[in-house]
Coordinates of C-alpha atoms and ligand atoms in Angstrom, one line a residue:
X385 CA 0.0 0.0 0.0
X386 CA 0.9 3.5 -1.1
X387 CA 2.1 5.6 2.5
X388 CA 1.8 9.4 2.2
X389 CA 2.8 11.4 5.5
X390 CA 0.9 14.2 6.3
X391 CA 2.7 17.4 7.6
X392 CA 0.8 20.1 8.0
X393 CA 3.1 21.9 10.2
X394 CA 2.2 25.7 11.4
X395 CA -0.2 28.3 10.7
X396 CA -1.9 28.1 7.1
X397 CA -0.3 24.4 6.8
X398 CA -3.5 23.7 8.5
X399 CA -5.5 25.2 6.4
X400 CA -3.8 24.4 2.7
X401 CA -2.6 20.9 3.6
X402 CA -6.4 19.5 4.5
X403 CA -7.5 20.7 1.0
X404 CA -4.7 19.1 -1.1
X405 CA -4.9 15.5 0.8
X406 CA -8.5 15.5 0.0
X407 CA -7.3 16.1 -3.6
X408 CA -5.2 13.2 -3.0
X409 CA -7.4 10.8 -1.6
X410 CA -10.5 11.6 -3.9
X411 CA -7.8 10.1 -6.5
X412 CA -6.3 7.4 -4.8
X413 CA -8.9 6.3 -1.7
X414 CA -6.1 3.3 -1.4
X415 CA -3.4 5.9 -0.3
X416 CA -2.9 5.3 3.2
X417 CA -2.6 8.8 4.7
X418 CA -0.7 9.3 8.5
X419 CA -0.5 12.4 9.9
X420 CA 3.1 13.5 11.5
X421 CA 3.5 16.3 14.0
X422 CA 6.3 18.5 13.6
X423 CA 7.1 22.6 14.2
X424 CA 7.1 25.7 16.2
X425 CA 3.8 24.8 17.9
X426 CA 4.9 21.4 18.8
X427 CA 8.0 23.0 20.4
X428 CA 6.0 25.4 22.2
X429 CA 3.8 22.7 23.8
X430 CA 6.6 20.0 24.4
X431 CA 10.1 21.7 23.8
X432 CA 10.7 19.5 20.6
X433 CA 10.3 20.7 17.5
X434 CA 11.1 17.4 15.5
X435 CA 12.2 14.2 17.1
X436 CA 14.2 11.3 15.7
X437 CA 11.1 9.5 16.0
X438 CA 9.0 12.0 13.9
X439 CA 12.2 11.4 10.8
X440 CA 12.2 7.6 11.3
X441 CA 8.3 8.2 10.6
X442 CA 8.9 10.3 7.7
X443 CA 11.0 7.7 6.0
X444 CA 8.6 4.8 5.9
X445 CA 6.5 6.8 3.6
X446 CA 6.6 6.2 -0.2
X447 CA 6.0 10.2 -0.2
X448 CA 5.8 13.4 1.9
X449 CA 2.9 16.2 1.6
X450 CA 4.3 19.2 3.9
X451 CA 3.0 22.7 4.8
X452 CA 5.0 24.7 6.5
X453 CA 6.7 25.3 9.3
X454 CA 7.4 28.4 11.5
X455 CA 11.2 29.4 12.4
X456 CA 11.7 31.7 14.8
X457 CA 15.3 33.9 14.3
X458 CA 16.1 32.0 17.8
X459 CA 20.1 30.6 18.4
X460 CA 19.3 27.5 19.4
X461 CA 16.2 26.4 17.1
X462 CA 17.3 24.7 14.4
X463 CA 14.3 24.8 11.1
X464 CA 12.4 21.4 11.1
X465 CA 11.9 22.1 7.3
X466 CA 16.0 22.1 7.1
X467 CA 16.6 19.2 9.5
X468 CA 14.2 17.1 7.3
X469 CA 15.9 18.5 4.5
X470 CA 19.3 17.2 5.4
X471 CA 18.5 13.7 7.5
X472 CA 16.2 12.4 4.3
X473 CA 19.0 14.2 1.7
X474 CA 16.4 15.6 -0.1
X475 CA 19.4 17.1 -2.1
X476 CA 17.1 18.2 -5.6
X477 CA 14.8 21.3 -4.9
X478 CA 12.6 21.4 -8.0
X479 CA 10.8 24.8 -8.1
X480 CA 8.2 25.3 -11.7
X481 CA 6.8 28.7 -12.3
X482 CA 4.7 28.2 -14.9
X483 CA 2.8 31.6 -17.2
X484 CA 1.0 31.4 -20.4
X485 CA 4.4 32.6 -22.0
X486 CA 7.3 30.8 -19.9
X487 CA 7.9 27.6 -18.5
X488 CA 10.9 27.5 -15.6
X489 CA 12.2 25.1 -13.3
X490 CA 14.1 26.5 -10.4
X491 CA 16.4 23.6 -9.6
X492 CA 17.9 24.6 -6.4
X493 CA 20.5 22.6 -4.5
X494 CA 18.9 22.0 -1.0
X495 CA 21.7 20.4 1.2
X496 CA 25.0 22.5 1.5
X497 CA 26.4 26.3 0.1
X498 CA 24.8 29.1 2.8
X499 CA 22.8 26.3 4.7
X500 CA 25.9 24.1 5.3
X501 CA 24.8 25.1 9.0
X502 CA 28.9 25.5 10.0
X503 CA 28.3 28.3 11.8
X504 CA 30.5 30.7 14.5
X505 CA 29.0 33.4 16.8
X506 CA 31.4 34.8 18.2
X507 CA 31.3 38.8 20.3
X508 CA 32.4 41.1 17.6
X509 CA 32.4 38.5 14.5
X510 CA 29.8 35.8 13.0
X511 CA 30.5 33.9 10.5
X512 CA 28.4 31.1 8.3
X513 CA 30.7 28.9 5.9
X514 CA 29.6 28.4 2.6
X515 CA 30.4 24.7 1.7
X516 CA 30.3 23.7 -2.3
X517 CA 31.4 20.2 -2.8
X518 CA 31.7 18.5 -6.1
X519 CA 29.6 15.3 -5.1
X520 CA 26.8 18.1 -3.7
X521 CA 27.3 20.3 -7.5
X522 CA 27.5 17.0 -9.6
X523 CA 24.3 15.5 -8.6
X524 CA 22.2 18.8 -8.6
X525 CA 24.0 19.5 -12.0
X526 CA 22.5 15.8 -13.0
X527 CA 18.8 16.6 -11.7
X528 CA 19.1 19.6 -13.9
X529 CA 20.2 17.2 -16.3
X530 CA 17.4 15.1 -16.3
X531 CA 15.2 17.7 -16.3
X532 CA 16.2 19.6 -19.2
X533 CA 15.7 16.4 -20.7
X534 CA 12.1 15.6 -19.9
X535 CA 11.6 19.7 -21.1
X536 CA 12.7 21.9 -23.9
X537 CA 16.7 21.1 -22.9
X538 CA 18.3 24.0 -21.9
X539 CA 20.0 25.2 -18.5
X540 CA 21.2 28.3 -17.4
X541 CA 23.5 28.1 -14.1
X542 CA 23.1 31.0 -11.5
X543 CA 25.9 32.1 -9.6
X544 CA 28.0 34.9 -8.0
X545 CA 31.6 33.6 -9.8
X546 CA 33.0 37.5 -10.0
X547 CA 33.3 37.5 -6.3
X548 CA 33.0 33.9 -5.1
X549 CA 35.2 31.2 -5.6
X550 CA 32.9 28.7 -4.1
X551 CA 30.6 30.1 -7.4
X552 CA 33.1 29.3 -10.1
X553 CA 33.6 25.3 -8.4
X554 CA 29.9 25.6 -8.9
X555 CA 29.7 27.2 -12.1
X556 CA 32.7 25.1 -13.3
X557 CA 31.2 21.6 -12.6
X558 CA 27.6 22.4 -13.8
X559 CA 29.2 23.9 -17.4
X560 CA 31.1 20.5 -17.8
X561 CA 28.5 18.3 -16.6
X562 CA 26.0 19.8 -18.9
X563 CA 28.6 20.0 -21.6
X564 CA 29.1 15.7 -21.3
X565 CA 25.5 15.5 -21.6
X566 CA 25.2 17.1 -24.5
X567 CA 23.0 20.2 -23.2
X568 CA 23.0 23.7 -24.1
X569 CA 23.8 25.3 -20.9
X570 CA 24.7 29.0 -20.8
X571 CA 25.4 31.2 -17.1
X572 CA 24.6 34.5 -15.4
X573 CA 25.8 36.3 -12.4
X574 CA 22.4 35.7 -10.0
X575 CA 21.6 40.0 -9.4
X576 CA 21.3 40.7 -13.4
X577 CA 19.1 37.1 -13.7
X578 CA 17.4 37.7 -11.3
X579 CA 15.9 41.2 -13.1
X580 CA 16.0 39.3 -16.7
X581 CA 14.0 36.4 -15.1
X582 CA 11.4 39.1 -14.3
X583 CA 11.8 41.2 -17.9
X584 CA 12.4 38.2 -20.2
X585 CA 11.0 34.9 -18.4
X586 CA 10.3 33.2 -21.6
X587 CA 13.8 32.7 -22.1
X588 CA 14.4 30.8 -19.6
X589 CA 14.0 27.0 -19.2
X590 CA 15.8 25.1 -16.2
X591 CA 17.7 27.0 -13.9
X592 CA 20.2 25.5 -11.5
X593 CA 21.6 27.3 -8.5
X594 CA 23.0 27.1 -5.3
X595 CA 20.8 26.7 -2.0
X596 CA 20.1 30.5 -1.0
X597 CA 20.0 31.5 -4.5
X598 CA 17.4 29.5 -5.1
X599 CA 15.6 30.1 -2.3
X600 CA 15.3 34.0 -3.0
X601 CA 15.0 33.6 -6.9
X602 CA 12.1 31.1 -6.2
X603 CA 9.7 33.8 -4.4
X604 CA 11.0 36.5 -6.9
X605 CA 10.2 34.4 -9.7
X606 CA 7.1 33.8 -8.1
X607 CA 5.7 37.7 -9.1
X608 CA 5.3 36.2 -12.4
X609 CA 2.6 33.9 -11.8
X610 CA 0.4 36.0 -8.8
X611 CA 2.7 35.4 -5.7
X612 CA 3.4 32.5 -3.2
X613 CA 0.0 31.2 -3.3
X614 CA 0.6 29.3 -6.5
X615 CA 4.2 27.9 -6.4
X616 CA 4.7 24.5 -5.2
X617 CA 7.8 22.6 -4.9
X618 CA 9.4 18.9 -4.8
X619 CA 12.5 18.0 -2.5
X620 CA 14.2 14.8 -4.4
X621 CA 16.7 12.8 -3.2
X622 CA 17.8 9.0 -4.0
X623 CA 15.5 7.7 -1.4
X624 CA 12.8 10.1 -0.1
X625 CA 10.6 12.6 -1.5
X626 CA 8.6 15.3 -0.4
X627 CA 6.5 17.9 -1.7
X628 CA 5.6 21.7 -0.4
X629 CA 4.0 24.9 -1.0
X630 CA 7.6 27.5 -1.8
X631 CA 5.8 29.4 0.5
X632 CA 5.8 29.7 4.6
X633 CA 3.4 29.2 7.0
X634 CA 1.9 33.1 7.1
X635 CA 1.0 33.6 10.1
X636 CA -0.1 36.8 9.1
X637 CA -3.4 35.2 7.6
X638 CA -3.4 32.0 9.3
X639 CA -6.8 31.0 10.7
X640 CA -8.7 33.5 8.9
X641 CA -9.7 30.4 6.1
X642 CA -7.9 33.3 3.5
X643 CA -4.6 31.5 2.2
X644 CA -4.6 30.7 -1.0
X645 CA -4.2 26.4 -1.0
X646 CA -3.5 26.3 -4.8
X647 CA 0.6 26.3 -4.0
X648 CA -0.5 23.1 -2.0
X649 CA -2.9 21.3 -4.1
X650 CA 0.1 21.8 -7.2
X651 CA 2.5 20.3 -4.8
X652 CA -0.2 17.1 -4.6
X653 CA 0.0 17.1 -8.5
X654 CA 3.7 17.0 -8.4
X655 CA 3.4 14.1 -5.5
X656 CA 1.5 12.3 -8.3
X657 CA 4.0 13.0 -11.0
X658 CA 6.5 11.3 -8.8
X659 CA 4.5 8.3 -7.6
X660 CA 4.1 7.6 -11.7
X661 CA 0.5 8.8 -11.5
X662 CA 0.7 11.5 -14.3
X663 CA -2.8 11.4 -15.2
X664 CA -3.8 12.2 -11.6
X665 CA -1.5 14.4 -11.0
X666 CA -2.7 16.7 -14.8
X667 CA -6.6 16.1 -13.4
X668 CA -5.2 18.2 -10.1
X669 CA -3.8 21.1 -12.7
X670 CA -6.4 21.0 -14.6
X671 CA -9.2 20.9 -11.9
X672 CA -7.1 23.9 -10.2
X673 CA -6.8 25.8 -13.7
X674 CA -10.9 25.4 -14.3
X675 CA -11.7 26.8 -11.0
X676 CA -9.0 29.7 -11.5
X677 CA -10.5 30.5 -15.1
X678 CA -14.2 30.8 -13.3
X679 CA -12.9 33.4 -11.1
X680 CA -13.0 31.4 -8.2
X681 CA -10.0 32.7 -6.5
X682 CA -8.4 33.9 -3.4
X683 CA -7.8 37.2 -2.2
X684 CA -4.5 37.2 -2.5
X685 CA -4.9 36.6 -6.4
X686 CA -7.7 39.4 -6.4
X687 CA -10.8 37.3 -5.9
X688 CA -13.1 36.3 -2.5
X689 CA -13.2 32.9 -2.2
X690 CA -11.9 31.6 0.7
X691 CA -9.6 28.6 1.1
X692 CA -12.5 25.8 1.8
X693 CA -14.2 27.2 -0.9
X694 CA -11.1 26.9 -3.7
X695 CA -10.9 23.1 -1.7
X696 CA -14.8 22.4 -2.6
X697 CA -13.9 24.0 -6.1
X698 CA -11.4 21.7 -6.9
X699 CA -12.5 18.3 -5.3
X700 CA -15.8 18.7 -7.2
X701 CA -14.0 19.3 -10.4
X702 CA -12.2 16.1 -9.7
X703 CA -14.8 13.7 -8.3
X704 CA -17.1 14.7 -11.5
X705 CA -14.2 13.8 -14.2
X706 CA -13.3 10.4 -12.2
Ligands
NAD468 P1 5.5 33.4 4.0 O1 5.7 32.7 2.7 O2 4.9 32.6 5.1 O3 4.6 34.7 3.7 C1 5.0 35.8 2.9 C2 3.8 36.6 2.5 O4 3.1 35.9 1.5 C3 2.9 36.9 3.7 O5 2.3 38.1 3.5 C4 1.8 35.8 3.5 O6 0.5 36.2 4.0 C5 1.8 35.6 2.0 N1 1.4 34.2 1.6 C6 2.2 33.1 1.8 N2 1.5 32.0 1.4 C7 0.3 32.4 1.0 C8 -0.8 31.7 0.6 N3 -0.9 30.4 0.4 N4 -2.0 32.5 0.3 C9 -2.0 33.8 0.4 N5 -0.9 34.5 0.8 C10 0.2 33.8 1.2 O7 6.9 34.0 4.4 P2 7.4 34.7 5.8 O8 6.3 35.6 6.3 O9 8.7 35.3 5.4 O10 7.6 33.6 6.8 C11 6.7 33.1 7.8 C12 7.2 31.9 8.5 O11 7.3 30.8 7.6 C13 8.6 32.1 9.0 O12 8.7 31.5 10.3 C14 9.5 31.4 8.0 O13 10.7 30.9 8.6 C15 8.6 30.2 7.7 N6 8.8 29.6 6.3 C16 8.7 28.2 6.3 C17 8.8 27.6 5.1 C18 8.7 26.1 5.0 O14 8.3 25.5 6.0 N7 8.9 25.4 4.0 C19 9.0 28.3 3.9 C20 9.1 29.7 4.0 C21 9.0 30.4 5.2
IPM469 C1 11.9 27.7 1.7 C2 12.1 28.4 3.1 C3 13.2 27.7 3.9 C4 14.5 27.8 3.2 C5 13.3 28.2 5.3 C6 12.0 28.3 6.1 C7 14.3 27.5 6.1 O1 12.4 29.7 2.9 O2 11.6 26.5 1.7 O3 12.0 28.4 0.7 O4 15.2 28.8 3.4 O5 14.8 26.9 2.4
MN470 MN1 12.1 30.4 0.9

């Protein structure tokens, strides 16, 4: 039997995560759905925001649907979304912002550069060391690979290589990789991409960076298609997989029933992908894209439909073409 784990996490991972598993199990009622508890609330009530317990859970699963999860700027707490991140070596962040005239994959390494979490406060001086290893660049330069592949085949690598030298081992490996593959892969400095992303998205296809590179360029990029609400993600590795709104848990809206659960119904479609269920996983876009066209949106995407509301949009959609 298909296991999904169910994270919902904090604030509107309540709210987004409940619509896109009944997307899921309208599809597949053989899934067999368990819920794991992880975050900032679960710290708050217990003092642990993730125990070894809660990842040994994680990896029985054949996939992972997550929310979000809140991380305080606190010394000592380390992000759940991070830990998971690194103990499953979900190494491949795929990101797809997806318009009527451009189609890009943010492929975002997810395990080492900025986040390498080797880290020194000290009084006067703090310092955070940016680690680029060639077995961490090789196999995000072969997801980007393989992804190029499966699209329209061409890669552009983002980096800072004028002023770091971290950047041109990066840069370096991805241009030969690509080059043995046989793909057309060009490069940019990240600051002028990330302005000819925004003027000229339709000439980009996949875009492979290093970890906070891609984190920022991913909610940039995300202007292009009506903000956070609609970007979902997958985090690949060998072994595991899970899925997740780009997006964080807002707890600026949270509880209100506002947030827009599109970013977390896409990230069900992409779940699907993976599992080999493609024609699922297109019903979810398409269901989503029918309900969008009607004007049945969000406020954050100018309508006043509230999150249940896009949920009861979409799920009838989707029992009515089974
Ligand atoms: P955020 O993504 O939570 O919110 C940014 C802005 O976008 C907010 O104004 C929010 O209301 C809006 N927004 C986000 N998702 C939306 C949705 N589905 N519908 C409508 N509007 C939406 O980022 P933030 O405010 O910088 O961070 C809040 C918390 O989330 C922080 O603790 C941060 O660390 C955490 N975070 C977690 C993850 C994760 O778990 N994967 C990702 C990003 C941020
Ligand atoms: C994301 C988030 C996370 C990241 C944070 C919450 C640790 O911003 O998934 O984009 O930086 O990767
Ligand atoms: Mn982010």
């Amino acid at each position: 039997m298909t296991k999904i784990a169910i994270v919902e996490g904090d604030g509107i991972g309540h709210e987004v995560i409940p619509v896109a598993r009944e997307a899921l199990a309208l599809l597949h009622p053989e899934f067999d759905f368990f819920p794991v508890e992880v975050g900032y609330r679960r710290w708050e009530e217990t003092g642990c925001p993730c125990a070894d317990k809660d990842i040994s859970a994680l990896k029985t699963a054949d996939a992972i649907l997550f929310g979000a999860v809140t991380t305080p700027p606190m010394k000592d707490y380390q992000s759940v979304v991070l830990r998971i991140r690194k103990a499953l070596d979900l190494f491949a962040n795929l990101r797809p912002i997806r318009g009527e005239h451009f189609d890009i994959m943010i492929v975002r390494e997810n395990t080492e550069g900025l986040y390498s979490g080797i880290e020194e406060t000290g009084e006067n001086r703090a310092t955070t060391l940016r680690v680029v290893t060639r077995k961490g660049t090789e196999r995000i330069a072969r997801a980007a690979i393989r992804c190029a592949r499966q699209r329209s085949g061409k890669i552009t690598v983002g980096h800072k290589a004028n002023v770091l030298k971290s950047d041109v081992f990066f840069r370096n490996i991805c241009l030969a990789e690509a080059q043995k593959a046989g793909i057309t892969c060009n490069d940019h400095y990240i600051d002028s991409l990330s302005l000819d992303i925004l003027q000229h998205p339709g000439s980009y296809d996949v875009i492979v960076t290093t970890n906070i590179f891609g984190d920022i360029l991913s909610d940039m990029s995300s202007y292009l298609v009506g903000g956070l609400g609609l970007v979902p993600s997958a985090n690949i590795g060998e072994r595991y997989a899970l899925f997740e709104p780009v997006h964080g848990s807002a707890p600026d809206i949270a509880g209100k029933n506002i947030a827009n659960p599109v970013a977390a119904l896409r990230s069900a479609a992409m779940l699907l992908a993976h599992l080999g269920d493609k024609e699922g996983s297109a019903r979810i876009e398409s269901a989503i894209q029918r309900t969008l066209d009607a004007g049945i949106r969000t406020r954050d995407i100018g309508g006043t439909a509230g999150t249940r509301e896009i949920g009861n949009a979409v799920t009838n959609l989707l029992a009515k073409s089974a």
